Coordinates of C-alpha atoms in Angstrom, one line a residue:
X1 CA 93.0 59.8 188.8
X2 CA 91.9 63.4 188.9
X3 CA 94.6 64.5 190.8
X4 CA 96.7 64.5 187.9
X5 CA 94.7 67.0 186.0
X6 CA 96.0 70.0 184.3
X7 CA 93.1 71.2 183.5
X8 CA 89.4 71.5 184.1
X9 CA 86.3 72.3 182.1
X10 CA 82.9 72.6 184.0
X11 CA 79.5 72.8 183.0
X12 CA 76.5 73.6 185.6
X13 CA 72.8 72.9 185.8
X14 CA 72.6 76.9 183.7
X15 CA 70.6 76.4 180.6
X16 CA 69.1 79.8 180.3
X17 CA 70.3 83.0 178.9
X18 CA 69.3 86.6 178.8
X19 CA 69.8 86.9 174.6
X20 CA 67.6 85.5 172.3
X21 CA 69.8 85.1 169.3
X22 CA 67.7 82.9 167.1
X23 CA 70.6 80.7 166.3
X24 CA 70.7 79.2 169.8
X25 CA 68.5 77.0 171.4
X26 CA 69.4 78.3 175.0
X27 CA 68.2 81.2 174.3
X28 CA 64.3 79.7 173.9
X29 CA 64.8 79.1 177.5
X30 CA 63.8 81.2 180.4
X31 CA 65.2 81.2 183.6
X32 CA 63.6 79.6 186.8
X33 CA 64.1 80.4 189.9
X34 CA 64.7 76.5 190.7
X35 CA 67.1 76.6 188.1
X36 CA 69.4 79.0 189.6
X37 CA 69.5 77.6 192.9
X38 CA 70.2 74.4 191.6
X39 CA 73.0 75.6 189.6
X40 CA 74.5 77.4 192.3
X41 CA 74.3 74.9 194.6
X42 CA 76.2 72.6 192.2
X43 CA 78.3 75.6 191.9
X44 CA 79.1 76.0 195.6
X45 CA 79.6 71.7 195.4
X46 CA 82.4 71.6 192.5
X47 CA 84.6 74.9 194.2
X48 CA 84.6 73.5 197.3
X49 CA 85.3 70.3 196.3
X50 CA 88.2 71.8 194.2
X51 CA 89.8 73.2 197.7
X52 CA 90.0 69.7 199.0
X53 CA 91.4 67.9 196.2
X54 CA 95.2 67.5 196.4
X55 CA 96.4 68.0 192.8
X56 CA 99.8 67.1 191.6
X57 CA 100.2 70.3 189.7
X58 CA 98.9 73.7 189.3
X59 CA 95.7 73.3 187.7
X60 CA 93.4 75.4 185.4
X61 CA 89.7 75.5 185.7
X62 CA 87.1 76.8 182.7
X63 CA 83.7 77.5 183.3
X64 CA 81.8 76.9 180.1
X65 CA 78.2 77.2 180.7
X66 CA 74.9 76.6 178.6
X67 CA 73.8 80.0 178.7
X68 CA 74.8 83.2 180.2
X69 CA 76.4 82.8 183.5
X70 CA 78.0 86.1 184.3
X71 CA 75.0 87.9 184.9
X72 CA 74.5 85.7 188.0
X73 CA 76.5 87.0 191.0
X74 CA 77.2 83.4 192.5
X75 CA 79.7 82.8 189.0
X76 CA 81.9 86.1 190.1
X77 CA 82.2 84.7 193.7
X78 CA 82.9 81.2 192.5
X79 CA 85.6 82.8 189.6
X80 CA 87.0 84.9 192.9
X81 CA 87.2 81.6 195.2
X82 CA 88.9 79.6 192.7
X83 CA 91.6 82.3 192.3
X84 CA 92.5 82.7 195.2
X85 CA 93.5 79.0 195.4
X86 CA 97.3 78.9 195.2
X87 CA 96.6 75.5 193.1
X88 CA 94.8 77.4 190.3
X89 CA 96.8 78.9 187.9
X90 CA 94.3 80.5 186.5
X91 CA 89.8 80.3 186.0
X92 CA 87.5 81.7 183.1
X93 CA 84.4 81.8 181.9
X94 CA 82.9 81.5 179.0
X95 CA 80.2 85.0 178.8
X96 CA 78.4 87.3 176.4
X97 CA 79.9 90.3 178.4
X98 CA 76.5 91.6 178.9
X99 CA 77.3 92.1 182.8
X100 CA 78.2 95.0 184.5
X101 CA 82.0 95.4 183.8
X102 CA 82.4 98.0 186.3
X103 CA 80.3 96.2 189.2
X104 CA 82.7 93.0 188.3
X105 CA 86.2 94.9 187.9
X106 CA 85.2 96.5 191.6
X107 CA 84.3 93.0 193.0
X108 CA 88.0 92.0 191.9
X109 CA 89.9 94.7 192.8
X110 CA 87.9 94.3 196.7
X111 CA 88.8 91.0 196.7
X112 CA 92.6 91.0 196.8
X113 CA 93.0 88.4 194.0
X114 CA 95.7 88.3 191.6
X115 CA 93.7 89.8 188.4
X116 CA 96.2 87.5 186.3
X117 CA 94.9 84.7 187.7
X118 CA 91.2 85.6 185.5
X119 CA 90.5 84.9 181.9
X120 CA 87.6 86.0 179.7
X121 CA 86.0 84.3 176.7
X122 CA 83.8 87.1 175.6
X123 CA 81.1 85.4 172.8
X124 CA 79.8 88.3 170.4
X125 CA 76.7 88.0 169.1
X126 CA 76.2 90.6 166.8
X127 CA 71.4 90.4 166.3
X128 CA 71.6 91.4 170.0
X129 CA 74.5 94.4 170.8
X130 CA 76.5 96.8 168.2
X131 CA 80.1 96.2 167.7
X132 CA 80.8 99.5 169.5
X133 CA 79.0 98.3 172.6
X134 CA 80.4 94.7 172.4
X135 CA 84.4 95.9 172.1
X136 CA 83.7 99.5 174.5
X137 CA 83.6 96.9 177.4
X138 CA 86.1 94.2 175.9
X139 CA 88.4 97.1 175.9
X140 CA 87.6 98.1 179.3
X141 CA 87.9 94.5 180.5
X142 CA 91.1 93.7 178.8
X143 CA 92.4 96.9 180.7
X144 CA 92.3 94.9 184.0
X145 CA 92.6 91.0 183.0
X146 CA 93.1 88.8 180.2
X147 CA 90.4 88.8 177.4
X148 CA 89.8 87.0 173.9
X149 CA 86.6 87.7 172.1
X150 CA 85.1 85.8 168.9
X151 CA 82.0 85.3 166.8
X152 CA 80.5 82.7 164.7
X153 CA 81.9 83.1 161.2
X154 CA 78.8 83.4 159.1
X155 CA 79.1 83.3 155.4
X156 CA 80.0 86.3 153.5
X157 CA 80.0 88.3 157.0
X158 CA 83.8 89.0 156.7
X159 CA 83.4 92.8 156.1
X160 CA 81.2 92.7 159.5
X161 CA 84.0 90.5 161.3
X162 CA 86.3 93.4 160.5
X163 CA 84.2 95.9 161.2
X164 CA 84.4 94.4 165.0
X165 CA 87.7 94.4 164.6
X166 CA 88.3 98.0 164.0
X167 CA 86.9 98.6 167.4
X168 CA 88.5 96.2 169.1
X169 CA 92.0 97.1 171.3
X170 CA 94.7 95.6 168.5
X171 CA 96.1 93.2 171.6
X172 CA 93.0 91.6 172.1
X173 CA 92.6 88.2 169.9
X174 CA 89.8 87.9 167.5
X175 CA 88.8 84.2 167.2
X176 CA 85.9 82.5 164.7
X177 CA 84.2 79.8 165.3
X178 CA 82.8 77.9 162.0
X179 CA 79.2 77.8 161.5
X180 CA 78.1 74.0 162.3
X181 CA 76.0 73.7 159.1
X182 CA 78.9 75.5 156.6
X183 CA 82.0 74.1 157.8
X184 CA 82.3 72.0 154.7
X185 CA 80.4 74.7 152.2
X186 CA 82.5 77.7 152.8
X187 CA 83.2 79.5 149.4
X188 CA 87.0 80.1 148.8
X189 CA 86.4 83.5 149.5
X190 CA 85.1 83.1 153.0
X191 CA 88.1 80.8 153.8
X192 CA 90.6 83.1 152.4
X193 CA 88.9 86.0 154.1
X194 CA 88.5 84.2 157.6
X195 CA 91.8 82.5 158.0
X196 CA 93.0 86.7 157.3
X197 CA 91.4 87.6 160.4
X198 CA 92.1 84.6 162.7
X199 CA 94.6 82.6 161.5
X200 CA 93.5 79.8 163.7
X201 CA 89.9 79.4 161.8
X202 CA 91.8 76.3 159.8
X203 CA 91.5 74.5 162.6
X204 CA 87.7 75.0 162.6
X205 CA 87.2 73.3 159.6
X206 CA 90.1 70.6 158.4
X207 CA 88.5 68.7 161.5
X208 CA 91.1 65.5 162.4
X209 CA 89.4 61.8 161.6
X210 CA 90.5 58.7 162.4
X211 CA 92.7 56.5 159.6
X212 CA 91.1 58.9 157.1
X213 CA 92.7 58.1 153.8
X214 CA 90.6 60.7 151.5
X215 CA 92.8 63.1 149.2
X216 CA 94.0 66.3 151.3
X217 CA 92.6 64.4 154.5
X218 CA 95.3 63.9 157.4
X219 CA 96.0 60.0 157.5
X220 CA 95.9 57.7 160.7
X221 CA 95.1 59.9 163.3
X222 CA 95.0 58.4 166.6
X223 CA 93.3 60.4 168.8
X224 CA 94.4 58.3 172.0
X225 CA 98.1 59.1 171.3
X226 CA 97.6 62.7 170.5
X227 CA 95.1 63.9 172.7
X228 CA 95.2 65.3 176.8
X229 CA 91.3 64.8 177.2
X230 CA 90.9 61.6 179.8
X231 CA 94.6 62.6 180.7
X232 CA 95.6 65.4 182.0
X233 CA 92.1 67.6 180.7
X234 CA 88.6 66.4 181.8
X235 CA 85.0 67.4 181.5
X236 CA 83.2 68.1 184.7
X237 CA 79.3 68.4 184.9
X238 CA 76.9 69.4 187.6
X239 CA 75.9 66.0 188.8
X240 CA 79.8 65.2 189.1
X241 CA 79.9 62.7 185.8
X242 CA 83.4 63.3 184.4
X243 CA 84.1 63.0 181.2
X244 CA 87.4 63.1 178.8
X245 CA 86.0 65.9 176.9
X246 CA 82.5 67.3 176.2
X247 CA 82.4 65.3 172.9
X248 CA 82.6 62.1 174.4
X249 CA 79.4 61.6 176.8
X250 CA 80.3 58.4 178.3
X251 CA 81.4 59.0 181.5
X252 CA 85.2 58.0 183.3
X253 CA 84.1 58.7 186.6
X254 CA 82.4 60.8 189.1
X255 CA 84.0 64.2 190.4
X256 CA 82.2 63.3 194.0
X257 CA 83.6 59.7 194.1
X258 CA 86.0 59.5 197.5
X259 CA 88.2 57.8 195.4
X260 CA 88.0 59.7 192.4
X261 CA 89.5 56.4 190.1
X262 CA 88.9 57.0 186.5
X263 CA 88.1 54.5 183.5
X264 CA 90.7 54.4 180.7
X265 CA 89.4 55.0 177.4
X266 CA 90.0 55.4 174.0
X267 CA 88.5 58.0 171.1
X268 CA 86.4 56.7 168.9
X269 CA 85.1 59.9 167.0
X270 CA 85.8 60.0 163.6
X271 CA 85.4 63.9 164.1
X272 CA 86.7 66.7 166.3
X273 CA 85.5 70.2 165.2
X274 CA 84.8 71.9 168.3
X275 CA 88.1 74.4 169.8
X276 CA 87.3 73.1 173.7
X277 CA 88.1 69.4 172.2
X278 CA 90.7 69.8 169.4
X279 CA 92.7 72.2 171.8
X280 CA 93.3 69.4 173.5
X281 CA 94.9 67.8 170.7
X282 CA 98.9 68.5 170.4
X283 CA 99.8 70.9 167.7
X284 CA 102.5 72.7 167.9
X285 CA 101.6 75.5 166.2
X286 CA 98.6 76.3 168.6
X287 CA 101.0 75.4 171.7
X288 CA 103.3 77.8 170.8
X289 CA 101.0 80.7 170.1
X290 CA 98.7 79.8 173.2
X291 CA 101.0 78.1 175.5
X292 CA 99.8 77.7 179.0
X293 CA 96.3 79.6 178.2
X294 CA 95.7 77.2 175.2
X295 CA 92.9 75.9 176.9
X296 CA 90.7 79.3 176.8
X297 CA 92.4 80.9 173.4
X298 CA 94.0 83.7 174.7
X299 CA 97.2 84.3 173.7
X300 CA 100.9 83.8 175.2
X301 CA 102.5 87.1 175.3
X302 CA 106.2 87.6 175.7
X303 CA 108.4 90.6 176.3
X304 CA 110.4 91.7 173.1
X305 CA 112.9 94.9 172.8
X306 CA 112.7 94.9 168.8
X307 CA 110.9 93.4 165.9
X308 CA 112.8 92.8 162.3
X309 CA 110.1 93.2 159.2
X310 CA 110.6 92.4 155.8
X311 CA 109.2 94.3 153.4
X312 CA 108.1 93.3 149.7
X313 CA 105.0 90.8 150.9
X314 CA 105.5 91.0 154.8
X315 CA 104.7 94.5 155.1
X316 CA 103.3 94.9 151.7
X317 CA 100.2 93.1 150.6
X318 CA 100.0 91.7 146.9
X319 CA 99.8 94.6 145.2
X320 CA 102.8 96.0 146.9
X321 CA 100.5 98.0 149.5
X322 CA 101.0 98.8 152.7
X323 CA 97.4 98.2 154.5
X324 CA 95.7 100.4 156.8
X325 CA 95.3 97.3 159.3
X326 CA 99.4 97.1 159.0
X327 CA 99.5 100.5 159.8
X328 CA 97.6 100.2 163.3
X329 CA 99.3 97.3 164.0
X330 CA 102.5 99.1 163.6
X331 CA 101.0 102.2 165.6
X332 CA 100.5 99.7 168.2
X333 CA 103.9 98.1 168.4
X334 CA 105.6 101.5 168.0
X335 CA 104.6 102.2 171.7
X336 CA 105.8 99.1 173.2
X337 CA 109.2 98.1 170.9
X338 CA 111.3 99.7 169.2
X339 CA 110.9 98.7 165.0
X340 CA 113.4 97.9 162.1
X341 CA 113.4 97.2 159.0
X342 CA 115.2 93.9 156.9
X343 CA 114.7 93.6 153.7
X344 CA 116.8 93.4 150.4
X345 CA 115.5 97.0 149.0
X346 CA 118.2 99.9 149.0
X347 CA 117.3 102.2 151.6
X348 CA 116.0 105.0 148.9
X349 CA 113.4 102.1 147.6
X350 CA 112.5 100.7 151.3
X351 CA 111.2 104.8 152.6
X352 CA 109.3 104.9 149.1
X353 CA 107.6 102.1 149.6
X354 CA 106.9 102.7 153.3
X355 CA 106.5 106.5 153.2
X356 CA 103.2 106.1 155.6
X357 CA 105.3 103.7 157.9
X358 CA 108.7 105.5 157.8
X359 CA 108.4 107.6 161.1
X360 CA 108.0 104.7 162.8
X361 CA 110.9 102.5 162.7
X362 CA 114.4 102.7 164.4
X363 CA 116.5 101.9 161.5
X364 CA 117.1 98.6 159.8
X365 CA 118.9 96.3 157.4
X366 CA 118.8 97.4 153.7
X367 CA 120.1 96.0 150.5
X368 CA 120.1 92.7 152.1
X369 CA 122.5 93.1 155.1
X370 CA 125.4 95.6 153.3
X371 CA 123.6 98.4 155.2
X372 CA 123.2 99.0 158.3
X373 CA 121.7 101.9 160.4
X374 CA 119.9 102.8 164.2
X375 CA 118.4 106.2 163.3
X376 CA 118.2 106.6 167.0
X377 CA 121.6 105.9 168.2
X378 CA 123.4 107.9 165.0
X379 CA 125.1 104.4 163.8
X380 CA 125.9 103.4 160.0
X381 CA 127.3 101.0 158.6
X382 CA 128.3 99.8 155.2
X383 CA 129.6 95.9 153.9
X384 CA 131.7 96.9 150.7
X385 CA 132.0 94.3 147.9
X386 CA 135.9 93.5 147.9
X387 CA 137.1 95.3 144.5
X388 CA 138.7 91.7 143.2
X389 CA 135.7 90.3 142.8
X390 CA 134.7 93.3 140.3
X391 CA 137.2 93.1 138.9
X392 CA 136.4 89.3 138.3
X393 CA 133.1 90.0 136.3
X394 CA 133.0 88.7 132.9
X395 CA 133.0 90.9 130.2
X396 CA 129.3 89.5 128.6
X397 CA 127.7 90.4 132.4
X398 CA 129.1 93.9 132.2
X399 CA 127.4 94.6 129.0
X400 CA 124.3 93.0 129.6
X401 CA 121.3 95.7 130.5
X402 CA 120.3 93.3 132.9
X403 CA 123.0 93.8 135.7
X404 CA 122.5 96.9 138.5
X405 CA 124.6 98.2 141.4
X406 CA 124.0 99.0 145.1
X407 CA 126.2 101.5 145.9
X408 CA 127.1 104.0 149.4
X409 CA 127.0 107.5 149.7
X410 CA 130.7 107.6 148.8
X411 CA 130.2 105.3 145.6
X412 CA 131.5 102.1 146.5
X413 CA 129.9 99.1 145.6
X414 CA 127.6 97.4 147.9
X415 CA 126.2 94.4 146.0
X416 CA 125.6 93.2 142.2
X417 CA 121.9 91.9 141.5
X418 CA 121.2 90.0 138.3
X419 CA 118.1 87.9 137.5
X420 CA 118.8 84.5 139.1
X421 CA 119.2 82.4 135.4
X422 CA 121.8 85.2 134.6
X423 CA 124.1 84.5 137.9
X424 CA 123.7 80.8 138.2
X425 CA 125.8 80.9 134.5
X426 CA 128.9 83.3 136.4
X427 CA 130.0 81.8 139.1
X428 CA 128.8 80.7 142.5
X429 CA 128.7 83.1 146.1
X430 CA 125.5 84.3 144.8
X431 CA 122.5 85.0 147.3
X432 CA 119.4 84.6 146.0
X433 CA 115.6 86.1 146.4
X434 CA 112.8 85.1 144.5
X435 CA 113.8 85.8 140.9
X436 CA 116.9 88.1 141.7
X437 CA 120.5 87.2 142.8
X438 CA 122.5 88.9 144.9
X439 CA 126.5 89.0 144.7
X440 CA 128.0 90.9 147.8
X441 CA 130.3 90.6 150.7
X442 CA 130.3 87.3 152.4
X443 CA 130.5 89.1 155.5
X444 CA 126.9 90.5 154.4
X445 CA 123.6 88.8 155.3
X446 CA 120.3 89.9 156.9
X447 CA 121.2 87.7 159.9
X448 CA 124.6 89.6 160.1
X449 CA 122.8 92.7 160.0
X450 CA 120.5 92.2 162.6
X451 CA 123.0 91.0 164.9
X452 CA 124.8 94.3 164.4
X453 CA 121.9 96.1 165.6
X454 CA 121.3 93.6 168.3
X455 CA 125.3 94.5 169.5
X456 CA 124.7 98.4 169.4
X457 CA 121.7 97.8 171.4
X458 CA 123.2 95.3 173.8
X459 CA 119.7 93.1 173.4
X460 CA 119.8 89.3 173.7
X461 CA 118.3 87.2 171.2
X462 CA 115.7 86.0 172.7
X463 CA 114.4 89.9 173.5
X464 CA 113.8 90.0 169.6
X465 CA 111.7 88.7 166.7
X466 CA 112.3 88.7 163.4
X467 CA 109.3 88.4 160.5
X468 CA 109.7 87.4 157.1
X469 CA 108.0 85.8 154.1
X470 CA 110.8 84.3 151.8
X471 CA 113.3 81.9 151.5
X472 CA 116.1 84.6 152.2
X473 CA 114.7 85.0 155.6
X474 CA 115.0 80.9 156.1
X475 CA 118.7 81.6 157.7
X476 CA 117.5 84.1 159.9
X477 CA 114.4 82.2 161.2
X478 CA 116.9 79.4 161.9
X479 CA 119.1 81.6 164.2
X480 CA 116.8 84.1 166.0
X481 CA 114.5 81.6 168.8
X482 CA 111.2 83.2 168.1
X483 CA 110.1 84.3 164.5
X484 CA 107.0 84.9 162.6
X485 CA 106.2 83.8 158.9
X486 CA 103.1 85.6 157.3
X487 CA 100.5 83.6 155.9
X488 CA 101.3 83.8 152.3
X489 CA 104.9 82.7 153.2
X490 CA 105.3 79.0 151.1
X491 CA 104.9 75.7 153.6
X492 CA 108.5 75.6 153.3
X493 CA 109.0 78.9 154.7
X494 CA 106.3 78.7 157.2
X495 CA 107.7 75.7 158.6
X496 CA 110.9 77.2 159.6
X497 CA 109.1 79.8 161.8
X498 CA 108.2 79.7 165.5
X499 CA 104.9 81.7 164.6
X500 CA 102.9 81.8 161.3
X501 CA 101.0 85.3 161.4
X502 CA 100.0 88.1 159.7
X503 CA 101.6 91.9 161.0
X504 CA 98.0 92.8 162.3
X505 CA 98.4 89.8 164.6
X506 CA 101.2 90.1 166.2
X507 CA 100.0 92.6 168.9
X508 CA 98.3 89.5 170.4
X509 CA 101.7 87.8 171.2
X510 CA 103.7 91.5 172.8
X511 CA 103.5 92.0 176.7

């Protein structure tokens, strides 16, 4: 039944559009004047027909139109019925943003509705408006209600991609749709490139078949089990045909029907490449990042009090690098939460590396949790290695040119670090990182040390998020709720984290 729908796409009689990128066939189409009335009058049908329907929960309602709708004043009145509904969580619209933003925001804010209750999938389409144009109003929009804004991903257009980008408000999500005739003839330089800027754009391209058994294929997907569309997601068109999604045509029932029964049915596409299909699918990785606003790709945001950032290959690139897309990011979060660093590097090495960065941060973790320090509130703290265990160290290690000291400002010793091979042959108590070991305090760790922090800021563990790329940030990962691994993080690493971003993407997830 469609009372027990979640959400709702619809799709009107609109076939037109007011670009004529020559990529699309909509655009070949000019609008009639029969055209528009017919659409609005299926419009008009499928709101009010919304009021009436007694839904068993809050629902959500996505206009995705064949053309561009927004320009038509009818959509804004239908977008400002719908949210006025208490039953509607939320409604958006799929648009070019070539409408008057102002003329729109105004209509809103006479309205009365609750702007949070509005969504925007802005489509750019760069043969027909300048980056600067397209993200000036994205900006302006995303001032007033939620926005996400993408573009086709065109072969060896990354540099172009990021040019929009550096426009674009560092909050406001950047998705890429693969090009329908490349998704399986990207070069590995396109994918590296694009999964850098949306980290999503996988999804786009390792499209889900069913009992695929081809190397590096997922096996025995069954879309039935996996899937909301037919469930609790359907497929709306003008004439009232509902279907599960808009990749299965067959209709389940009719929207208009008094009784409104649907058909069961089960997938039988060995494909699903399209984000308004395989969003229904249920991946946690996308649920978590999306959550309720899966549906329409714009982001969940949540209200931190302090981010924890590793350093060496969270904060650095490759070449040990700090990046000037870091850097805004970081600009960005400085405003809204207050940052730290954790990471294994001495404090001396850490505001070397991030000399650029340094003014930015609070205080942090150093030498792998047997230094602790809040700039801000004046507090220090040191973990001392207990003097029996130096005096415990083998004769052969002391000699070696391969062992080093942490130390405070008053010399005592803060850790030993020894390649791994050489510790593994001592004893055991070692940490290890990479190819280094670490022999400290067992009252020392990186979790330790944030918690510390956490204490002398009275914040609760959920108010924080902790980002890392190694396996010595596993423990932490395991005991702070919400967590990020970067991208170049191994699978093992990135499976222990809530998130798996990049630093320049984490703006999208801070209220």
């Amino acid at each position: 039944m469609i009372e027990n729908a979640k959400h709702i796409y619809y799709r009107g009689v609109l076939s037109s559009c007011n670009y004529t990128c020559y990529y699309c066939p909509f655009a070949k189409k000019k609008t009639s004047a029969m055209e528009i009335e017919r659409d609005k009058k299926a419009l008009i049908r499928f709101c009010n027909t919304i009021e009436n329907i007694l839904f068993k929960e809050r629902i959500s309602i996505f206009f995705t139109p064949y053309g561009e709708a927004m320009i038509h004043p009818y959509y804004t009145k239908a977008i400002i019925q719908l949210a006025k509904l208490e039953k509607v969580r939320f409604i958006s619209i799929q648009t070019n943003l070539s409408f008057d933003a102002d003329e729109f925001l105004e209509n809103i804010e006479r309205s009365g509705v609750n702007k949070e209750k509005i969504k925007l999938w802005g489509s750019y389409h760069p043969t027909m408006v300048s980056p600067e144009q397209f993200t000036k109003k994205a900006n302006e929009l995303s001032s007033q209600v939620d926005i996400c804004v993408g573009m086709v991903a065109l072969s060896g257009k990354a540099q172009e991609i990021r040019e929009l980008k550096k426009y674009l408000s560092p909050d406001i999500y950047l998705w890429l749709n693969g090009e329908a005739k490349r998704k399986t003839r990207y070069s590995l330089e396109d994918l590296s490139q694009f999964k850098e800027i949306d980290p999503f754009f996988p999804f786009e391209l390792n499209t889900l078949r069913r009992g695929c058994t081809e190397e590096g294929k997922q096996e025995g997907i069954i879309f039935g089990e996996l899937c909301r569309s037919g469930k609790q997601s359907f497929f709306v068109e003008a004439n009232g045909d509902i279907l599960p999604c808009h990749m299965n045509k067959r209709p389940i029932g009719n929207f208009y029907d008094s009784e409104k029964n649907l058909k069961s049915f089960e997938c039988h596409r060995k494909l699903c490449d399209c984000y308004l299909a395989y969003s229904n699918l249920k991946d946690i990785s996308m649920s978590r990042f999306f959550g309720n606003t899966l549906p329409v790709r714009i982001p969940q945001k949540r209200k931190y009090e302090a981010i924890f950032l590793d350093v060496d290959g969270t904060l650095t690139d490759s070449n040990g690098k700090i990046s000037s897309s870091t850097e805004k990011a970081l600009e960005y979060l400085h405003d809204k939460v207050k940052l730290y660093f954790v990471t294994a590097l001495p404090i001396d090495n850490a505001r070397k590396k991030c000399k650029s960065i340094w003014p930015l941060f609070q205080g942090g973790i150093f030498s792998n949790g047997t230094h602790m320090v809040d700039f801000q509130l004046g507090k220090e703290e040191f973990k001392i290695l207990p003097k029996e265990t130096l005096e415990k160290i083998p004769e052969e290690i002391l000699k070696c040119n391969k062992l080093s000291f942490d130390q405070s400002p008053l010399g005592e010793t803060l850790r030993l670090i020894l390649p791994k091979k050489w510790a593994t042959e001592w004893s055991t108590h070692w940490v290890f990182d990479g190819s280094k070991a670490y022999r400290q305090s067992i009252e020392a760790s990186k979790t330790n040390g944030v918690d510390m922090i956490r204490q002398w800021n009275f914040f609760e563990k959920e108010q924080l998020l902790v980002v890392g790329n190694s396996h010595n940030d596993i423990p932490l990962f395991r005991d702070y709720p919400y967590s990020v691994a970067v991208l170049n993080a191994s699978a093992g690493v990135r499976k222990e984290a809530y998130y798996q971003l990049n630093i320049k993407h984490l703006p999208y997830i801070m209220d």
